[in-house]
């Protein structure tokens, strides 16, 4: 199964709050889990990524939490800012063989000032 | 540095007309190349991927086809467009081979509206 399930579909957060987006996968062959940020009319851009050998990765205000046994991973945006308003996609792929990313359905985040 | 070019940015085509979208990558060799489609308010669906010249894998049976005539050129085509072909088409590339990050770099996309 190649599916990656993402929730919520949309999220409204006040400025300074924490935004949390969750994803779950089924294919245990996946070993690379990136998050992409997409602004309207633009292509997605890599935000942060994690591998199964660590349970958490932090880059600035963005943190990925990874639970291998539950096959779940999540994105936390601390101190959310209006400039973070965008659509966020989780994805998964394998490092060998078929490397194409399988994407979640996306979360539209709106940070209110 | 590597760059990816995708054109046109927007396109309005009548039903039954042909389609040709082009994507080129600069600054890298032997990339994996991908075509994704994003329907309004939905995620990205992989349409085609290629690991080399003339090597195309289709993910979803449909009205579209892809070709890779040169190492860094990827073309998405259709002989006769359908209304359901409307969407945001994205080209992407990634490093081929080895073990490491498989980050995909996306182009700016083509907004296709079939009328």
Tab-separated table of C-alpha atoms in Angstrom:
chain	number	residue	atom	x	y	z
A	1	UNK	CA	0.000	0.000	0.000
A	2	UNK	CA	1.411	3.364	-1.022
A	3	UNK	CA	-1.090	5.614	0.743
A	4	UNK	CA	-0.162	8.397	3.128
A	5	UNK	CA	-3.032	9.810	5.174
A	6	UNK	CA	-2.866	13.417	6.385
A	7	UNK	CA	-4.992	15.382	8.840
A	8	UNK	CA	-6.489	17.856	9.401
A	9	UNK	CA	-7.570	19.103	6.002
A	10	UNK	CA	-7.502	22.686	7.240
A	11	UNK	CA	-6.216	24.423	10.336
A	12	UNK	CA	-6.639	27.898	11.788
A	13	UNK	CA	-4.145	29.003	14.410
A	14	UNK	CA	-3.618	32.304	16.184
A	15	UNK	CA	-0.298	34.072	15.795
A	16	UNK	CA	2.178	32.696	18.306
A	17	UNK	CA	0.338	29.405	18.665
A	18	UNK	CA	1.434	25.882	17.800
A	19	UNK	CA	0.322	24.290	14.529
A	20	UNK	CA	0.223	20.496	14.465
A	21	UNK	CA	-0.305	18.396	11.349
A	22	UNK	CA	-0.389	14.604	11.438
A	23	UNK	CA	0.362	11.882	8.905
A	24	UNK	CA	0.161	8.096	8.903
A	25	UNK	CA	1.576	5.615	6.439
A	26	UNK	CA	1.152	1.929	5.746
A	27	UNK	CA	4.117	0.881	3.641
A	28	UNK	CA	6.908	-0.203	5.998
A	29	UNK	CA	9.399	0.103	3.120
A	30	UNK	CA	9.221	3.896	3.366
A	31	UNK	CA	12.360	5.322	4.935
A	32	UNK	CA	12.310	9.011	4.077
A	33	UNK	CA	9.621	11.371	5.342
A	34	UNK	CA	9.689	14.978	4.133
A	35	UNK	CA	7.316	17.853	4.672
A	36	UNK	CA	6.665	20.319	1.878
A	37	UNK	CA	5.312	23.842	2.038
A	38	UNK	CA	3.340	25.252	-0.868
A	39	UNK	CA	2.177	28.811	-1.420
A	40	UNK	CA	-0.673	29.516	-3.867
A	41	UNK	CA	0.347	29.197	-7.500
A	42	UNK	CA	3.803	27.882	-6.637
A	43	UNK	CA	5.450	24.487	-6.597
A	44	UNK	CA	6.031	22.759	-3.231
A	45	UNK	CA	9.331	23.382	-1.484
A	46	UNK	CA	11.020	21.097	1.018
A	47	UNK	CA	10.582	22.318	4.583
A	48	UNK	CA	12.089	19.586	6.734
A	49	UNK	CA	12.619	15.821	6.482
A	50	UNK	CA	13.301	12.895	8.798
A	51	UNK	CA	14.493	9.291	8.615
A	52	UNK	CA	13.235	6.397	10.779
A	53	UNK	CA	16.460	6.170	12.769
A	54	UNK	CA	15.519	9.249	14.829
A	55	UNK	CA	12.305	10.117	16.648
A	56	UNK	CA	12.526	13.876	16.317
A	57	UNK	CA	14.156	16.495	14.152
A	58	UNK	CA	14.059	20.213	14.766
A	59	UNK	CA	14.950	23.070	12.433
A	60	UNK	CA	14.156	26.487	13.815
A	61	UNK	CA	10.441	26.695	14.593
A	62	UNK	CA	9.695	23.463	12.692
A	63	UNK	CA	9.848	20.028	14.328
A	64	UNK	CA	9.072	16.573	12.969
A	65	UNK	CA	8.071	13.891	15.464
A	66	UNK	CA	8.307	10.313	14.194
A	67	UNK	CA	6.760	7.175	15.699
A	68	UNK	CA	8.007	4.151	13.777
A	69	UNK	CA	5.945	1.554	15.648
A	70	UNK	CA	2.742	3.487	15.056
A	71	UNK	CA	3.779	4.416	11.508
A	72	UNK	CA	2.947	8.037	12.193
A	73	UNK	CA	4.778	11.334	11.907
A	74	UNK	CA	3.780	14.899	12.565
A	75	UNK	CA	4.858	18.466	11.905
A	76	UNK	CA	4.865	21.018	14.702
A	77	UNK	CA	5.194	24.716	13.909
A	78	UNK	CA	6.052	26.654	17.031
A	79	UNK	CA	5.273	30.364	17.406
A	80	UNK	CA	3.197	30.263	14.213
A	81	UNK	CA	3.344	33.412	12.086
A	82	UNK	CA	1.017	34.801	9.398
A	83	UNK	CA	3.813	34.144	6.892
A	84	UNK	CA	3.472	30.431	7.662
A	85	UNK	CA	0.016	30.460	6.086
A	86	UNK	CA	0.312	27.934	3.275
A	87	UNK	CA	-0.587	24.380	2.358
A	88	UNK	CA	1.591	21.699	3.940
A	89	UNK	CA	2.095	18.233	2.517
A	90	UNK	CA	3.647	15.251	4.190
A	91	UNK	CA	5.238	12.646	1.957
A	92	UNK	CA	7.096	9.362	2.066
A	93	UNK	CA	9.465	7.493	-0.180
A	94	UNK	CA	12.133	4.835	-0.286
A	95	UNK	CA	15.818	5.487	-0.646
A	96	UNK	CA	16.298	2.630	-3.064
A	97	UNK	CA	14.329	1.401	-6.024
A	98	UNK	CA	11.249	3.459	-6.674
A	99	UNK	CA	12.097	6.839	-5.148
A	100	UNK	CA	9.035	8.792	-6.164
A	101	UNK	CA	7.322	10.586	-3.306
A	102	UNK	CA	3.865	9.556	-2.167
A	103	UNK	CA	2.074	12.629	-0.846
A	104	UNK	CA	-0.599	13.175	1.739
A	105	UNK	CA	-3.681	15.145	0.753
A	106	UNK	CA	-2.415	18.404	2.250
A	107	UNK	CA	-3.326	20.725	5.116
A	108	UNK	CA	-4.255	24.321	4.504
A	109	UNK	CA	-2.892	26.357	7.397
A	110	UNK	CA	-4.118	29.840	8.169
A	111	UNK	CA	-2.360	31.812	10.892
A	112	UNK	CA	-4.426	34.721	12.078
A	113	UNK	CA	-2.672	37.879	13.270
B	1	UNK	CA	23.294	25.385	-8.709
B	2	UNK	CA	20.481	23.289	-10.038
B	3	UNK	CA	17.377	24.841	-11.517
B	4	UNK	CA	14.226	23.437	-13.014
B	5	UNK	CA	12.224	25.211	-15.688
B	6	UNK	CA	8.650	24.402	-16.501
B	7	UNK	CA	6.441	26.094	-19.055
B	8	UNK	CA	3.986	27.463	-19.789
B	9	UNK	CA	2.821	28.806	-16.429
B	10	UNK	CA	-0.830	28.832	-17.455
B	11	UNK	CA	-2.698	27.239	-20.314
B	12	UNK	CA	-6.315	27.186	-21.431
B	13	UNK	CA	-7.130	24.525	-23.975
B	14	UNK	CA	-10.376	23.291	-25.543
B	15	UNK	CA	-11.570	19.741	-25.063
B	16	UNK	CA	-10.110	17.453	-27.710
B	17	UNK	CA	-7.041	19.573	-28.351
B	18	UNK	CA	-3.482	18.250	-27.916
B	19	UNK	CA	-1.180	19.097	-25.038
B	20	UNK	CA	2.546	19.458	-24.624
B	21	UNK	CA	4.147	20.612	-21.382
B	22	UNK	CA	7.902	20.821	-21.167
B	23	UNK	CA	10.292	20.632	-18.254
B	24	UNK	CA	14.067	21.024	-18.270
B	25	UNK	CA	16.615	20.723	-15.496
B	26	UNK	CA	19.946	22.525	-15.366
B	27	UNK	CA	23.004	21.992	-13.226
B	28	UNK	CA	22.743	18.250	-12.698
B	29	UNK	CA	23.169	15.052	-14.673
B	30	UNK	CA	21.200	11.807	-14.781
B	31	UNK	CA	18.352	13.031	-12.591
B	32	UNK	CA	15.183	11.152	-11.796
B	33	UNK	CA	12.318	13.140	-13.312
B	34	UNK	CA	8.678	13.220	-12.289
B	35	UNK	CA	5.333	14.598	-13.395
B	36	UNK	CA	2.736	15.204	-10.693
B	37	UNK	CA	-0.788	16.544	-10.962
B	38	UNK	CA	-2.541	18.476	-8.239
B	39	UNK	CA	-6.309	18.803	-8.440
B	40	UNK	CA	-7.884	21.815	-6.738
B	41	UNK	CA	-7.676	21.455	-2.958
B	42	UNK	CA	-6.086	18.030	-3.145
B	43	UNK	CA	-2.715	16.391	-2.837
B	44	UNK	CA	-0.144	15.616	-5.477
B	45	UNK	CA	-0.716	12.558	-7.614
B	46	UNK	CA	2.287	10.989	-9.310
B	47	UNK	CA	1.646	10.573	-13.025
B	48	UNK	CA	4.990	9.510	-14.490
B	49	UNK	CA	8.563	9.062	-13.425
B	50	UNK	CA	11.727	8.450	-15.374
B	51	UNK	CA	15.142	7.154	-14.368
B	52	UNK	CA	16.760	7.717	-17.747
B	53	UNK	CA	16.360	8.661	-21.391
B	54	UNK	CA	13.446	6.782	-22.902
B	55	UNK	CA	12.612	5.102	-19.588
B	56	UNK	CA	9.122	6.065	-18.453
B	57	UNK	CA	7.002	4.493	-15.743
B	58	UNK	CA	3.314	5.302	-15.659
B	59	UNK	CA	1.586	5.384	-12.309
B	60	UNK	CA	-1.972	6.040	-13.342
B	61	UNK	CA	-3.651	4.857	-16.569
B	62	UNK	CA	-5.073	7.937	-18.221
B	63	UNK	CA	-5.259	10.206	-21.188
B	64	UNK	CA	-1.682	11.421	-20.794
B	65	UNK	CA	1.759	10.239	-21.847
B	66	UNK	CA	5.312	11.289	-21.068
B	67	UNK	CA	8.596	11.232	-22.926
B	68	UNK	CA	12.217	11.898	-22.073
B	69	UNK	CA	14.058	12.665	-25.297
B	70	UNK	CA	17.123	14.044	-23.514
B	71	UNK	CA	18.697	13.469	-20.107
B	72	UNK	CA	17.357	16.679	-18.596
B	73	UNK	CA	14.163	17.120	-20.576
B	74	UNK	CA	10.786	15.688	-19.648
B	75	UNK	CA	7.633	16.221	-21.688
B	76	UNK	CA	4.012	15.604	-20.759
B	77	UNK	CA	1.622	15.122	-23.668
B	78	UNK	CA	-1.899	14.318	-24.632
B	79	UNK	CA	-3.451	13.728	-28.040
B	80	UNK	CA	-6.941	14.783	-26.970
B	81	UNK	CA	-7.588	16.645	-23.735
B	82	UNK	CA	-10.539	15.859	-21.495
B	83	UNK	CA	-12.238	18.179	-19.026
B	84	UNK	CA	-10.906	15.963	-16.235
B	85	UNK	CA	-7.340	16.767	-17.312
B	86	UNK	CA	-7.655	20.229	-15.779
B	87	UNK	CA	-5.310	20.784	-12.862
B	88	UNK	CA	-1.948	22.023	-11.683
B	89	UNK	CA	0.889	20.049	-13.256
B	90	UNK	CA	4.228	19.917	-11.547
B	91	UNK	CA	7.558	18.664	-12.809
B	92	UNK	CA	10.175	17.584	-10.297
B	93	UNK	CA	13.642	16.059	-10.174
B	94	UNK	CA	15.736	14.170	-7.653
B	95	UNK	CA	19.213	12.726	-7.451
B	96	UNK	CA	19.498	9.297	-9.017
B	97	UNK	CA	21.077	6.333	-7.304
B	98	UNK	CA	22.936	5.784	-4.066
B	99	UNK	CA	21.644	6.012	-0.538
B	100	UNK	CA	20.782	9.374	0.838
B	101	UNK	CA	18.195	12.061	0.888
B	102	UNK	CA	15.701	11.761	-1.890
B	103	UNK	CA	14.635	15.364	-1.839
B	104	UNK	CA	12.523	16.264	-4.822
B	105	UNK	CA	12.846	19.736	-6.315
B	106	UNK	CA	9.739	21.092	-7.948
B	107	UNK	CA	9.154	23.478	-10.783
B	108	UNK	CA	6.704	26.353	-10.546
B	109	UNK	CA	3.924	24.365	-12.158
B	110	UNK	CA	1.537	24.760	-15.078
B	111	UNK	CA	-2.095	25.626	-14.442
B	112	UNK	CA	-4.066	23.800	-17.141
B	113	UNK	CA	-7.720	24.573	-17.693
B	114	UNK	CA	-9.592	22.492	-20.232
B	115	UNK	CA	-12.746	24.208	-21.466
